[in-house]
Amino acid sequence: MGLACHLNKILTRHGQVVVKNYGSVFDSSCQDLAFSVDSDDLVSSSDENLLRSLIISACFSTFWTVGGVLMDPNANKGLEERLVELGMTMLPLQNVRVTSVRHMDPLLEAKNIIQELV
């Protein structure tokens, strides 16, 4: 079963997954991740391990491109309310909503950057 299929099953089962890093914001090697979901079910250890692995790989790999946008104030308010329900606090930092995660081809990225500069 592929990675996309696993992620789809996790999202289908739980609706939404919130990941909070209680570790260092500035040092991705010091992550202390907590997972919470919209459903009444708990996140299984295999699902949590998969998500944790993806997040750590994305932080340390130069071959992943993570696209995102700053969350607007209304979305931040909704996130803050959801985190309060889950007993989590939200630090006064900008929050980013991930819009895409994809493998990066370094040669293609370099070519695109050069074309933009020319």
Coordinates of C-alpha atoms in Angstrom, one line a residue:
M1 CA 0.0 0.0 0.0
G2 CA 1.4 3.4 -1.0
L3 CA 2.1 6.4 1.3
A4 CA -0.7 8.4 -0.2
C5 CA -3.2 5.6 0.5
H6 CA -2.0 5.4 4.1
L7 CA -2.4 9.2 4.6
N8 CA -5.8 9.1 3.0
K9 CA -6.9 6.3 5.4
I10 CA -5.7 8.3 8.4
L11 CA -7.5 11.4 7.2
T12 CA -10.7 9.4 6.4
R13 CA -10.6 7.8 9.8
H14 CA -10.0 11.0 11.8
G15 CA -11.1 13.9 9.6
Q16 CA -8.3 16.1 10.8
V17 CA -4.9 15.6 12.4
V18 CA -3.3 18.4 14.5
V19 CA 0.4 18.1 15.2
K20 CA 1.9 20.3 17.9
N21 CA 5.6 20.6 18.4
Y22 CA 6.5 21.1 22.1
G23 CA 10.2 21.1 21.3
S24 CA 12.4 23.8 19.9
V25 CA 10.8 26.0 17.2
F26 CA 14.3 26.9 15.9
D27 CA 16.0 23.5 16.1
S28 CA 14.1 20.8 14.1
S29 CA 16.3 18.1 15.7
C30 CA 14.6 18.8 19.1
Q31 CA 11.1 18.0 18.1
D32 CA 8.6 16.8 20.7
L33 CA 5.5 16.1 18.6
A34 CA 2.0 15.6 20.0
F35 CA -0.9 14.4 17.8
S36 CA -4.6 15.0 18.2
V37 CA -7.5 14.1 15.9
D38 CA -11.1 15.2 15.4
S39 CA -12.5 11.7 15.8
D40 CA -13.1 10.0 19.1
D41 CA -10.6 7.3 18.2
L42 CA -7.0 7.5 19.3
V43 CA -4.2 7.8 16.8
S44 CA -2.7 4.3 16.5
S45 CA 1.0 3.9 17.1
S46 CA 1.6 2.9 13.5
D47 CA -0.2 6.0 12.2
E48 CA 1.7 8.2 14.6
N49 CA 5.0 6.6 13.6
L50 CA 4.2 7.2 9.9
L51 CA 3.2 10.9 10.5
R52 CA 6.3 11.5 12.8
S53 CA 8.5 9.9 10.2
L54 CA 7.1 12.1 7.4
I55 CA 7.5 15.3 9.4
I56 CA 11.1 14.5 10.5
S57 CA 12.0 13.5 6.9
A58 CA 10.5 16.7 5.6
C59 CA 12.5 18.7 8.1
F60 CA 15.8 17.0 7.4
S61 CA 15.6 16.1 3.8
T62 CA 16.7 18.4 1.0
F63 CA 14.6 16.4 -1.4
W64 CA 11.2 17.4 -0.1
T65 CA 9.4 20.7 -0.9
V66 CA 6.8 21.7 1.6
G67 CA 4.5 24.5 0.3
G68 CA 2.4 26.5 2.7
V69 CA 0.6 29.8 3.3
L70 CA 0.2 31.9 6.3
M71 CA -3.0 31.2 8.1
D72 CA -5.4 34.2 8.1
P73 CA -6.6 35.5 11.5
N74 CA -10.0 33.7 11.2
A75 CA -8.3 30.4 10.6
N76 CA -5.9 31.1 13.5
K77 CA -8.9 31.7 15.8
G78 CA -10.4 28.4 14.7
L79 CA -7.2 26.6 15.3
E80 CA -6.8 28.3 18.7
E81 CA -10.3 27.2 19.7
R82 CA -9.6 23.6 18.6
L83 CA -6.3 23.5 20.5
V84 CA -8.1 24.8 23.6
E85 CA -10.6 22.0 23.3
L86 CA -7.7 19.5 23.1
G87 CA -6.0 21.1 26.1
M88 CA -3.1 22.5 24.0
T89 CA -1.9 26.1 24.1
M90 CA -1.0 28.0 21.0
L91 CA 2.1 30.2 21.1
P92 CA 1.8 33.7 19.6
L93 CA 3.7 32.7 16.4
Q94 CA 2.6 32.8 12.8
N95 CA 1.0 29.5 11.8
V96 CA 1.4 28.0 8.4
R97 CA -1.2 25.7 6.7
V98 CA 0.6 23.1 4.6
T99 CA -0.8 23.2 1.0
S100 CA 1.5 20.6 -0.6
V101 CA 4.3 18.2 0.0
R102 CA 6.2 16.8 -2.9
H103 CA 9.6 15.3 -3.8
M104 CA 12.0 17.8 -5.1
D105 CA 14.2 17.3 -8.1
P106 CA 17.3 19.4 -7.3
L107 CA 18.4 19.7 -11.0
L108 CA 14.9 20.8 -12.1
E109 CA 14.6 23.3 -9.2
A110 CA 18.0 24.8 -10.2
K111 CA 17.0 25.0 -13.8
N112 CA 13.7 26.8 -12.9
I113 CA 15.6 29.3 -10.6
I114 CA 18.1 30.1 -13.4
Q115 CA 15.2 30.6 -15.9
E116 CA 13.5 33.0 -13.4
L117 CA 16.7 35.0 -13.1
V118 CA 17.3 35.3 -16.8

